[in-house]
Amino acid sequence: MLIGTAGHIDHGKTTLVRALTGVDTDRLPEEKRRGITIELGYAYLPVATDADGPEQVIGFVDVPGHEKFVPTMLAGASGVDFALLVVAADDGPMPQTREHLQILQLLGLTHGAVALTKADRASPERLAEVSAEIRALLAPTALADAPIFPVSAVNGDGIAELRQHLLDAAQRLPQRAADGEFRLAVDRVFTLAGAGTIVAGTVHAGQVKIGDTVHLTLSGKSARVRSLHVQNRKADSGHAGQRCALNLAGLAVEEIKRGDWLVGRADTLPAQRLDLDLQLSTDAPRALAHGAVVQIHHGTRHVLGRVALLDAALEKTGLPPGEHCLAQVVADTPLHACRGDLLVLRDGHGQHTLGGGRLLDPFGPPRQRRAPARLAALAAQAIADPTQRLCAVLDHAPLGVDLHQLCAAENRRPEQLLALLPAASAHYTDKADWLIGSASLNALATRTEARLADYHAHNSDELGIERDRLRRMIAPQVPATAFAGWLETWLAAGRLARSGSAWHLPDHRVELDARDRQRADRLLPWLLDKPFAPPWVRDIAARLGEPDNQTRDLLKRLAARGEACQVVRDLFYAPAAIRNLGSIASELTDAQGTIRAADFRDRSGVGRKRAIQILEYFDRVGFTRKIGHGHDEHHRIRGDLPVN
C-alpha cells in the first residue's frame, strides 16, 4: 500500500511520518534550514506477515504543504492508494487542507484516515471542536467515514494506534491488478556511485523485472533494467501499486526527468487532445469558461492547455462550480496518457485547483468533437468492463478503428486486446492494423453492394470499379490495405466479384456481341507479340481498319472483363504481361525492400517513361504505393496484384 500525506504547511506531516516510521523524509539542506518540506519525501514501514509469506512494506510519500508547491504535491499524490490527511489541532482546517482534500477527491482516493496532530497543545474541548470541523469538511467526500486519530509526535500519544490502523488497512486493501503494459510515472532521478542512473516512481500499471527493456515515452529512448528496489527492498520484479527504483543501463541521468514515463511498449503514441468527463470543484472560484487556459496535471507532470466544453449549451455560460460535463483538454505539448488516467486542472496561473476527471480518450478528434456520434462514442469509452467497453467502442465506429491507437489508449498489446473481444464480434486486418465490428463490416458490405448496383445501372457497358476508386466512394478514411482485406472477405463470401482490377456484383456482366467478340479475338494476341511493349490503340485500330475511338472503347470493355489491362489511356497490356511485370516488382522488393523506377526499368528492359507508367498503374490498382517525391520517389508493395 502507498500512503500519501496531505495537509497545510506546518501541520506536522513530516514529523508524523518520522514518528510512524523512524525516517526523516526531509533530506535537502534547505528543508532543514527553513523547517518546511520542499521536495517529495519517502519512507517505508514493514508489515508483519506470516513466517512463510513474502515481506510486505507500506510506502509513504510525504508532500509539501505550502501553496507554492501544490504541483509537487500533485506529483507525489499521483498513484497512491491511501490518503493520510494531517490537520493540526491548534489551527484546524486551513486553505491547503481544503485544497489538498479537493485534490485527493479528484485523484479518486476513497481510502484514508485523518491525523489530528499536535494534540498535546489542545484541550479536549478543542480536539472535539476541530474533529467536528473535520467531519463537516469530509462529509461530502468519499472520505466521509475516515477515522480521526488525535496524535502527538512529542509524547507519542496516538501514534501506535494510528500505525496499527495503517497496518490493518494495508492488509485489507486489495492489491491492484497488474494487467496492462508496464507504466511508471517518474518522480525522482539520481545517480549512485558504481550503479549509474536510478529512476524512481510509482508503477501505475503492469509489472517490470530485472533484464526487461523499458522505454522513455515521447523521446523513444530505451534502457535495460539492471536491478530493482521495490518499496525500498531489493527485488526481482515490481508491479502496479508499488514504488520502484530502477537501475538503468543505457540512459544518462540528464536524459530523464520528473514528469516522464517509463513504459514497457516501444510504440506508445503522443496524446495532446484529451477527452474526459470533467468535474468542476465546488470550491472553484468561478465557472470554467470554454477556451480557458489551464494547467493540466497528469501523473508527475504538468503542462499548459486549453479547455473545450463539449456541451454546446455551456459555451457562453461556462461550467458552473460543482457541475460536470464532457470536455476536451488540448495540451500545449504532447503527453503520455491512457484511458482511465486521472487529470487535475488548475488555473493558468497555478493559484487555484479547478477540477479534474477521468480520461475517456487520449486521442480526441480536432473536429466534430461535439457531434452526436462522437458524444455517443465517449459514452462507450466510459464503460468500466473492458469487454463491454471495447464492444461498445466498435459499435460506435462504423468504419472501424486503428488497432495501434486503440491499444495505446487501453495500454494493452494487440493480442491482449483482441482476446477480450467475443469470438466473431470483430474483424481484424493485420496488414493495416485495423479493427472493425462485425455488424459494422456487414453494414459496409451492404452499402458497397448498393453503390455498385447504382453504378451498374448507370454504366451498363462497364464491368465495375477499381479498388481504390471504390474505397474513395465508400470509406475514404480507411487505410487502403484494410479496405482491400474487406473486399477479399466479401469476395470469399460471394457478395462481390472481381474481374481483372474491376469489382462488381456477382450477377453483373459486360457481354460482347458476336462482332465484338470476333474483333477481340483478333487483337488480343497482338498484345503478346511484344508483351512488355504492346502496340498503342492507334496501331491496333490501323490493323483492324477502324477508327481509334471504336478500338479504344472495345479495349476498355475488354479491360473491364479482365481480358486486358489499361496502363494509360491508349496503352493496354495483356494480363500475363502485367503478372510478369508484377513478379519483377516483387523480386526488387525482396532484394532491396523498395522499387525505384530506374531499377524497374533496368530489370524489365522497358524505357524510363514506360517504367513510370507501369508503376503508376500498380499504384492505381493498389498493388504498390508511391512514397516520396523527385529523386527520393520509390514504391512499396502493399497488396496483391488484382489481375486474373
XYZ file of C-alpha atoms in Angstrom:
644
model
C 0.000 0.000 0.000
C 1.196 3.513 -0.814
C 0.154 6.269 1.589
C 0.245 9.901 0.592
C 0.229 12.659 3.172
C -1.834 15.791 2.625
C -2.432 18.956 4.574
C -1.492 22.556 5.281
C 2.069 23.709 5.813
C 3.437 23.336 9.379
C 0.723 20.886 10.424
C 3.328 18.221 11.103
C 3.192 15.852 8.112
C 6.932 15.147 8.045
C 7.167 14.894 11.839
C 4.263 12.430 11.819
C 5.898 10.237 9.149
C 9.106 10.215 11.213
C 7.144 9.175 14.304
C 5.430 6.352 12.365
C 8.482 5.033 10.504
C 11.603 6.442 12.123
C 12.579 8.059 8.797
C 13.116 11.791 8.319
C 11.848 12.464 4.795
C 13.289 15.993 4.658
C 16.681 15.361 3.076
C 17.576 18.710 1.481
C 19.743 21.229 3.420
C 17.260 23.982 2.564
C 14.433 21.923 4.058
C 16.442 21.501 7.251
C 17.288 25.202 7.384
C 13.775 26.520 6.673
C 11.912 23.804 8.528
C 9.496 23.151 5.658
C 9.111 20.371 3.119
C 10.018 21.473 -0.412
C 10.560 18.199 -2.243
C 8.794 14.852 -2.109
C 9.991 12.601 0.694
C 9.765 8.835 1.022
C 9.637 6.454 3.965
C 8.771 2.782 4.430
C 7.206 0.701 7.174
C 7.461 -3.129 7.182
C 4.227 -5.051 7.711
C 4.297 -8.143 9.931
C 3.380 -11.213 7.858
C 3.369 -14.970 8.246
C 6.816 -16.507 8.506
C 6.355 -18.227 5.154
C 4.909 -15.205 3.368
C 6.837 -12.547 1.458
C 7.801 -9.398 3.318
C 5.339 -6.565 2.797
C 6.163 -2.898 3.131
C 3.955 0.184 3.367
C 5.319 3.147 1.447
C 4.820 6.780 2.482
C 5.031 9.722 0.087
C 5.403 12.898 2.119
C 4.342 16.023 0.224
C 4.949 19.744 0.805
C 2.079 21.736 2.275
C 2.933 25.212 1.034
C 0.598 26.630 -1.599
C 3.574 27.324 -3.905
C 4.356 23.611 -4.010
C 0.934 22.249 -4.970
C 2.343 20.917 -8.291
C 4.903 18.926 -6.279
C 2.111 17.660 -4.026
C 0.163 16.556 -7.087
C 3.184 14.706 -8.454
C 3.559 12.842 -5.159
C -0.124 12.064 -4.746
C -0.330 10.510 -8.207
C -0.661 6.755 -7.824
C -1.097 6.477 -4.031
C -3.714 4.112 -2.562
C -4.432 5.703 0.813
C -4.699 9.318 1.975
C -3.356 10.437 5.331
C -4.860 13.885 5.848
C -2.956 15.821 8.513
C -4.679 18.632 10.446
C -3.084 20.459 13.390
C -5.274 20.674 16.486
C -4.306 24.286 17.186
C -5.052 25.610 13.673
C -7.812 23.305 12.492
C -8.576 23.019 8.746
C -6.682 25.627 6.700
C -6.603 26.613 2.998
C -4.206 23.890 1.902
C -6.150 21.357 3.979
C -9.132 22.094 1.780
C -7.192 22.232 -1.494
C -5.285 19.024 -0.747
C -8.546 17.280 0.161
C -10.039 18.541 -3.095
C -7.065 17.087 -4.991
C -7.426 13.740 -3.219
C -11.033 13.634 -4.396
C -10.066 14.442 -7.974
C -7.460 11.667 -7.855
C -10.173 9.186 -6.927
C -8.936 8.253 -3.439
C -11.603 6.505 -1.372
C -9.450 5.080 1.461
C -7.898 7.248 4.130
C -7.521 8.423 7.699
C -7.063 11.748 9.466
C -4.215 12.508 11.843
C -5.165 15.300 14.273
C -1.623 16.376 15.109
C -0.251 18.496 17.966
C -2.930 17.038 20.209
C -0.710 17.776 23.223
C -1.271 21.504 22.621
C -5.066 21.320 22.660
C -7.700 20.792 25.324
C -10.276 18.006 24.989
C -12.828 20.652 24.037
C -10.572 21.977 21.295
C -9.937 18.453 19.975
C -13.693 17.844 19.833
C -14.267 21.185 18.082
C -11.615 20.552 15.416
C -12.818 16.955 14.954
C -16.303 18.301 14.248
C -14.865 20.751 11.686
C -13.006 17.920 10.001
C -16.140 15.753 9.928
C -18.063 18.580 8.261
C -15.236 19.058 5.762
C -15.140 15.351 4.888
C -18.921 14.830 4.808
C -19.469 15.485 1.056
C -16.382 13.461 0.052
C -15.514 9.796 -0.396
C -13.501 10.047 2.855
C -16.554 10.917 4.939
C -16.091 7.842 7.143
C -12.336 8.152 7.547
C -11.354 7.705 11.228
C -9.728 10.620 13.085
C -6.707 9.900 15.308
C -5.567 12.590 17.770
C -1.775 12.196 17.895
C 1.282 13.884 19.338
C 4.741 13.337 17.932
C 6.146 14.985 21.088
C 4.875 12.480 23.662
C 3.868 9.678 21.303
C 0.154 9.741 22.153
C -1.968 8.059 19.489
C 0.986 7.117 17.266
C 0.758 3.388 17.991
C -2.994 3.361 17.336
C -2.595 5.213 14.017
C 0.276 2.951 12.975
C -1.787 -0.165 13.723
C -4.728 1.220 11.767
C -2.467 1.769 8.754
C -1.052 -1.759 9.065
C -4.566 -3.201 9.259
C -5.673 -1.124 6.280
C -2.736 -2.423 4.270
C -3.862 -5.989 4.950
C -7.453 -5.222 3.925
C -6.776 -3.124 0.855
C -6.952 -5.290 -2.299
C -3.834 -5.308 -4.433
C -4.048 -3.531 -7.749
C -4.368 -5.714 -10.804
C -1.052 -5.923 -12.632
C -2.648 -6.259 -16.084
C -1.782 -3.992 -18.951
C 1.662 -2.865 -20.028
C 4.230 -1.514 -17.584
C 3.929 2.235 -16.829
C 5.937 4.118 -14.215
C 5.488 7.850 -13.550
C 8.947 9.220 -12.859
C 9.231 11.491 -9.817
C 12.915 11.134 -8.940
C 16.135 10.707 -10.952
C 19.626 10.451 -9.477
C 22.921 8.598 -9.742
C 24.744 6.265 -7.378
C 28.469 5.630 -7.494
C 29.113 2.305 -9.174
C 25.471 1.937 -10.256
C 24.720 4.766 -12.645
C 21.264 6.145 -13.408
C 18.487 5.432 -10.891
C 14.896 6.272 -11.815
C 12.184 6.077 -9.160
C 8.438 6.432 -9.222
C 5.094 4.732 -8.717
C 4.096 1.884 -11.026
C 0.654 2.705 -12.433
C 0.134 -0.475 -14.468
C 1.721 -3.772 -15.396
C 4.944 -5.142 -13.991
C 8.688 -4.916 -14.535
C 11.541 -7.294 -13.771
C 15.312 -7.350 -13.929
C 16.531 -7.680 -17.503
C 13.477 -6.026 -19.056
C 13.876 -3.327 -21.670
C 11.940 -0.194 -20.789
C 11.276 2.840 -22.953
C 11.115 6.542 -22.269
C 7.915 7.950 -23.757
C 7.982 10.753 -26.292
C 11.773 10.556 -26.793
C 11.580 6.812 -27.556
C 14.930 6.071 -25.895
C 15.270 2.666 -24.265
C 17.249 1.131 -21.409
C 17.763 -2.209 -19.700
C 16.794 -2.774 -16.066
C 19.978 -3.822 -14.254
C 18.488 -4.089 -10.787
C 15.355 -3.189 -8.836
C 14.352 -1.879 -5.455
C 10.648 -2.227 -4.631
C 9.293 -0.412 -1.572
C 12.942 0.191 -0.549
C 13.842 -3.517 -0.727
C 15.873 -5.407 -3.327
C 13.557 -7.370 -5.582
C 13.444 -9.273 -8.850
C 10.195 -7.659 -10.005
C 7.736 -4.890 -9.205
C 4.112 -4.309 -10.145
C 1.267 -1.807 -10.142
C 0.742 -0.036 -6.833
C 4.379 -0.218 -5.725
C 7.157 2.324 -5.621
C 10.090 1.110 -7.681
C 13.639 2.343 -8.139
C 15.164 1.058 -11.384
C 18.894 0.977 -12.037
C 19.017 1.577 -15.795
C 21.697 0.813 -18.336
C 21.502 2.906 -21.479
C 20.001 6.161 -20.171
C 22.049 9.050 -18.802
C 20.649 10.925 -15.825
C 20.265 14.122 -17.881
C 18.059 12.304 -20.421
C 15.188 11.753 -17.996
C 13.347 13.994 -15.569
C 10.335 14.139 -13.291
C 7.178 14.041 -15.383
C 8.489 11.447 -17.824
C 7.076 7.943 -18.073
C 8.928 4.643 -18.351
C 6.860 2.050 -20.201
C 7.103 -1.487 -21.487
C 5.826 -0.719 -25.013
C 8.195 0.803 -27.546
C 5.373 2.080 -29.772
C 3.423 4.404 -27.479
C 1.681 7.361 -29.112
C 1.789 11.013 -28.006
C -1.524 12.354 -26.725
C -2.487 16.003 -26.960
C -6.304 16.124 -27.258
C -7.612 14.577 -24.067
C -11.353 13.845 -23.874
C -12.583 13.427 -20.302
C -15.569 13.580 -18.001
C -14.741 16.893 -16.311
C -15.930 17.602 -12.752
C -15.565 21.210 -11.629
C -14.902 21.573 -7.918
C -17.491 23.172 -5.682
C -14.623 25.380 -4.427
C -13.751 26.628 -7.922
C -13.672 30.459 -7.831
C -15.911 30.823 -10.867
C -17.482 28.997 -13.795
C -14.936 27.389 -16.107
C -15.103 29.184 -19.445
C -14.970 27.441 -22.806
C -11.442 28.037 -24.120
C -9.971 28.753 -20.670
C -6.216 28.342 -20.232
C -5.432 25.749 -17.549
C -2.567 23.806 -16.050
C -3.011 20.105 -16.796
C -1.616 17.845 -14.075
C -1.185 14.248 -15.180
C 0.978 11.691 -13.434
C 4.033 13.592 -12.220
C 3.935 16.205 -14.991
C 2.041 19.399 -15.613
C 1.688 21.403 -18.830
C -0.452 24.255 -20.063
C -3.503 23.728 -22.236
C -6.984 24.906 -23.111
C -10.406 23.515 -22.262
C -13.128 22.924 -24.841
C -16.515 22.193 -23.250
C -18.361 19.631 -25.363
C -21.816 20.750 -24.208
C -22.820 23.492 -26.645
C -25.205 24.956 -24.047
C -22.219 25.793 -21.813
C -20.187 27.611 -24.458
C -21.437 31.026 -23.361
C -22.083 30.439 -19.652
C -19.181 28.125 -18.816
C -19.290 25.118 -16.485
C -20.590 26.161 -13.029
C -18.755 25.058 -9.846
C -19.843 21.617 -8.670
C -21.110 20.572 -12.123
C -19.634 18.185 -14.668
C -19.659 17.749 -18.433
C -17.690 16.129 -21.213
C -14.709 18.219 -22.251
C -11.613 18.109 -24.401
C -8.408 19.464 -22.911
C -5.871 20.386 -25.578
C -2.337 20.293 -24.173
C 0.304 22.676 -25.498
C 2.836 19.835 -25.561
C 2.286 16.076 -26.018
C 1.739 13.758 -23.053
C 1.776 10.023 -22.498
C -1.754 9.194 -21.371
C -4.115 6.214 -21.348
C -7.837 5.746 -20.893
C -8.763 5.781 -17.207
C -5.957 8.131 -16.162
C -6.943 10.945 -13.822
C -6.297 14.585 -14.653
C -6.328 17.571 -12.317
C -6.839 21.057 -13.738
C -5.619 24.252 -12.094
C -5.994 27.773 -13.414
C -3.390 29.035 -15.848
C -1.556 30.962 -13.116
C -1.424 27.963 -10.802
C -3.334 29.687 -7.979
C -6.485 27.551 -7.745
C -7.376 23.907 -8.249
C -10.383 23.984 -10.570
C -11.374 20.371 -11.082
C -10.432 17.263 -12.972
C -11.726 13.987 -14.219
C -11.138 10.565 -15.649
C -9.703 10.365 -19.148
C -12.024 8.707 -21.665
C -9.995 9.028 -24.847
C -6.405 10.336 -25.036
C -6.687 10.752 -28.812
C -9.680 13.028 -29.211
C -10.537 14.413 -32.674
C -9.758 18.019 -33.644
C -13.098 18.415 -35.450
C -16.719 17.420 -34.872
C -15.924 16.779 -31.221
C -19.467 17.786 -30.252
C -21.172 15.687 -32.921
C -23.806 13.304 -31.502
C -21.909 10.298 -32.857
C -18.736 11.462 -31.095
C -20.531 12.033 -27.788
C -22.047 8.542 -28.055
C -18.553 7.139 -28.657
C -17.305 8.878 -25.500
C -20.186 7.359 -23.539
C -18.970 3.962 -24.747
C -15.456 4.806 -23.533
C -16.834 5.394 -20.040
C -17.952 1.748 -19.597
C -15.856 0.122 -16.876
C -15.893 -3.509 -18.027
C -13.177 -3.823 -20.710
C -15.012 -6.336 -22.895
C -18.265 -4.377 -22.834
C -16.355 -1.165 -23.439
C -14.467 -2.477 -26.467
C -17.635 -3.932 -27.992
C -19.409 -0.596 -27.473
C -16.473 1.317 -28.968
C -16.641 -0.828 -32.110
C -20.426 -0.398 -32.257
C -19.865 3.377 -32.434
C -17.123 3.162 -35.067
C -18.898 2.393 -38.367
C -15.603 2.464 -40.273
C -13.577 0.679 -37.601
C -10.616 1.858 -35.527
C -6.837 1.913 -35.734
C -5.839 -1.028 -33.514
C -2.446 0.518 -32.740
C -4.128 3.653 -31.386
C -6.757 1.657 -29.502
C -4.031 -0.464 -27.869
C -2.142 2.703 -26.892
C -5.313 4.137 -25.333
C -6.074 0.900 -23.461
C -2.412 0.216 -22.564
C -2.572 -3.325 -23.930
C -0.787 -5.326 -26.591
C -2.854 -6.243 -29.685
C -3.130 -9.903 -28.718
C -4.286 -8.932 -25.206
C -6.937 -6.593 -26.555
C -8.206 -8.993 -29.222
C -8.507 -11.731 -26.581
C -11.038 -9.553 -24.719
C -13.424 -9.489 -27.673
C -16.009 -12.257 -28.102
C -15.390 -14.626 -30.994
C -16.735 -13.384 -34.341
C -17.591 -9.959 -32.886
C -14.907 -8.138 -34.851
C -12.806 -8.358 -37.998
C -9.079 -7.629 -37.736
C -6.954 -6.719 -40.762
C -3.381 -7.335 -39.690
C -1.786 -5.729 -42.757
C -3.408 -2.421 -41.857
C -3.644 -2.911 -38.078
C -7.347 -2.077 -38.435
C -10.236 -3.400 -36.347
C -13.944 -3.209 -37.164
C -17.020 -4.681 -35.554
C -18.702 -7.493 -37.446
C -22.012 -5.616 -37.585
C -20.286 -2.511 -38.972
C -18.459 -4.615 -41.554
C -21.727 -6.182 -42.674
C -23.308 -2.726 -42.966
C -20.366 -1.583 -45.108
C -20.778 -4.625 -47.347
C -24.454 -3.764 -47.855
C -23.509 -0.153 -48.609
C -20.872 -1.294 -51.114
C -23.370 -3.577 -52.844
C -25.839 -0.694 -53.144
C -23.162 1.612 -54.542
C -22.121 -0.967 -57.146
C -25.740 -1.632 -58.091
C -26.239 2.089 -58.734
C -23.010 2.231 -60.728
C -24.017 -0.744 -62.861
C -27.407 0.842 -63.549
C -25.775 3.997 -64.915
C -22.744 2.368 -66.555
C -24.017 -0.866 -68.011
C -21.169 -1.077 -70.506
C -18.521 -1.103 -67.742
C -17.823 -4.125 -65.614
C -17.140 -2.362 -62.316
C -14.939 -0.036 -60.269
C -11.254 -0.275 -59.417
C -10.428 -0.921 -55.789
C -9.055 2.479 -54.778
C -11.824 4.352 -56.538
C -14.384 2.183 -54.763
C -12.698 2.885 -51.409
C -12.901 6.614 -52.042
C -16.627 6.212 -52.693
C -17.346 4.056 -49.632
C -14.757 4.680 -46.909
C -12.056 7.205 -47.859
C -10.783 7.478 -44.249
C -9.973 3.769 -44.074
C -6.455 2.533 -44.954
C -6.296 1.049 -48.436
C -4.934 -2.255 -47.116
C -7.844 -2.614 -44.690
C -10.410 -1.933 -47.401
C -8.636 -4.395 -49.710
C -8.919 -7.021 -46.989
C -12.629 -6.375 -46.610
C -13.146 -6.733 -50.356
C -11.405 -10.120 -50.262
C -13.683 -11.157 -47.374
C -16.791 -10.159 -49.328
C -15.378 -11.884 -52.413
C -14.924 -15.127 -50.475
C -18.480 -14.818 -49.130
C -19.884 -14.439 -52.657
C -21.191 -10.922 -52.051
C -18.865 -9.331 -54.625
C -16.953 -10.458 -57.701
C -13.753 -9.271 -59.340
C -12.741 -9.283 -62.975
C -9.238 -8.011 -63.522
C -8.953 -4.836 -61.456
C -12.711 -4.174 -61.536
C -15.009 -5.004 -58.600
C -18.654 -5.658 -59.371
C -21.737 -7.528 -58.242
C -21.608 -11.277 -58.981
C -24.512 -11.199 -61.428
C -23.211 -8.220 -63.407
C -21.576 -8.933 -66.780
C -20.336 -6.865 -69.695
C -21.168 -9.042 -72.654
C -19.677 -8.761 -76.109
C -21.808 -9.328 -79.178
C -20.585 -11.688 -81.903
C -18.889 -8.939 -83.906
C -17.047 -7.506 -80.885
C -16.010 -10.977 -79.786
C -14.577 -11.598 -83.220
C -12.653 -8.278 -83.153
C -11.396 -9.032 -79.633
C -10.136 -12.467 -80.600
C -8.162 -10.851 -83.454
C -6.499 -8.078 -81.420
C -5.756 -9.772 -78.071
C -2.890 -11.899 -79.474
C -1.264 -8.694 -80.802
C -0.770 -7.556 -77.201
C 1.524 -10.539 -76.697
C 3.700 -10.002 -79.793
C 5.946 -7.832 -77.610
C 4.492 -8.390 -74.107
C 6.347 -5.509 -72.391
C 5.908 -3.124 -75.368
C 2.414 -3.755 -76.790
C 1.055 -1.633 -79.653
C -0.770 1.628 -78.987
C -4.509 1.986 -79.668
C -3.851 3.830 -82.939
C -1.660 0.958 -84.190
C -4.265 -1.665 -83.276
C -7.003 0.428 -84.891
C -4.959 0.694 -88.111
C -4.524 -3.093 -88.241
C -8.252 -3.582 -87.632
C -9.084 -0.920 -90.222
C -11.445 1.050 -87.955
C -11.485 4.371 -86.042
C -9.344 4.851 -82.912
C -12.344 5.618 -80.692
C -14.120 2.352 -81.527
C -10.933 0.347 -80.854
C -10.347 2.193 -77.590
C -13.940 1.514 -76.476
C -13.571 -2.193 -77.220
C -10.273 -2.419 -75.328
C -11.820 -0.648 -72.312
C -14.622 -3.214 -72.269
C -12.041 -5.998 -72.513
C -10.186 -4.416 -69.575
C -13.457 -4.352 -67.621
C -13.805 -8.081 -68.302
C -10.232 -8.738 -67.144
C -9.017 -9.706 -70.634
C -6.704 -6.681 -70.887
C -5.134 -4.125 -68.529
C -5.318 -0.394 -69.269
C -1.998 1.118 -68.147
C -2.557 4.569 -69.654
C -5.358 5.966 -71.802
C -4.222 4.406 -75.088
C -1.938 1.606 -73.891
C -3.301 -1.810 -72.960
C -1.294 -4.812 -71.746
C -2.128 -8.499 -71.717
C -2.834 -9.803 -68.165
C 0.043 -12.297 -68.489
C 2.488 -9.468 -69.203
C 1.230 -7.480 -66.183
C 1.660 -10.546 -63.961
C 5.264 -10.912 -65.169
C 5.951 -7.232 -64.542
C 4.410 -7.651 -61.089
C 6.825 -10.518 -60.419
C 9.738 -8.240 -61.303
C 8.427 -5.650 -58.827
C 8.188 -8.350 -56.151
C 11.737 -9.518 -56.852
C 13.045 -5.969 -56.483
C 11.189 -5.648 -53.201
C 12.662 -8.909 -51.911
C 16.148 -7.800 -52.930
C 16.185 -4.206 -51.722
C 12.910 -3.543 -49.903
C 11.671 -0.963 -52.358
C 11.066 -0.373 -56.094
C 12.712 2.531 -57.877
C 11.809 3.427 -61.443
C 15.425 3.129 -62.639
C 15.801 -0.377 -61.166
C 12.443 -1.449 -62.578
C 13.448 -0.074 -65.999
C 16.742 -1.973 -65.967
C 15.207 -5.256 -64.798
C 12.230 -5.185 -67.219
C 14.005 -3.685 -70.224
C 11.344 -1.035 -70.819
C 12.197 2.666 -71.108
C 12.129 5.010 -68.104
C 8.863 6.683 -69.142
C 7.169 3.312 -69.621
C 8.558 2.047 -66.293
C 6.991 5.050 -64.549
C 3.664 4.460 -66.330
C 3.591 0.812 -65.240
C 4.488 1.667 -61.637
C 1.757 4.320 -61.581
C -0.681 1.660 -62.825
C 0.436 -0.621 -59.985
C -0.226 2.246 -57.564
C -3.649 2.839 -59.091
C -4.818 -0.750 -58.733
C -3.487 -0.999 -55.164
C -0.553 -3.340 -55.817
C 2.033 -0.729 -54.800
C 2.145 2.640 -53.076
C 4.316 5.599 -54.080
C 6.470 7.111 -51.353
C 8.466 10.334 -51.593
C 8.942 12.731 -54.496
C 11.590 13.549 -57.066
C 14.892 11.769 -56.533
C 13.527 10.145 -53.349
C 10.485 8.678 -55.098
C 10.047 4.912 -54.756
C 7.270 2.345 -54.495
C 6.446 -0.351 -51.998
C 4.163 -3.339 -52.383
C 1.036 -3.003 -50.264
C -1.299 -5.734 -51.544
C -1.982 -8.383 -54.144
C -1.932 -7.690 -57.872
C -5.615 -7.770 -58.949
C -5.104 -9.400 -62.339
C -6.838 -12.597 -63.416
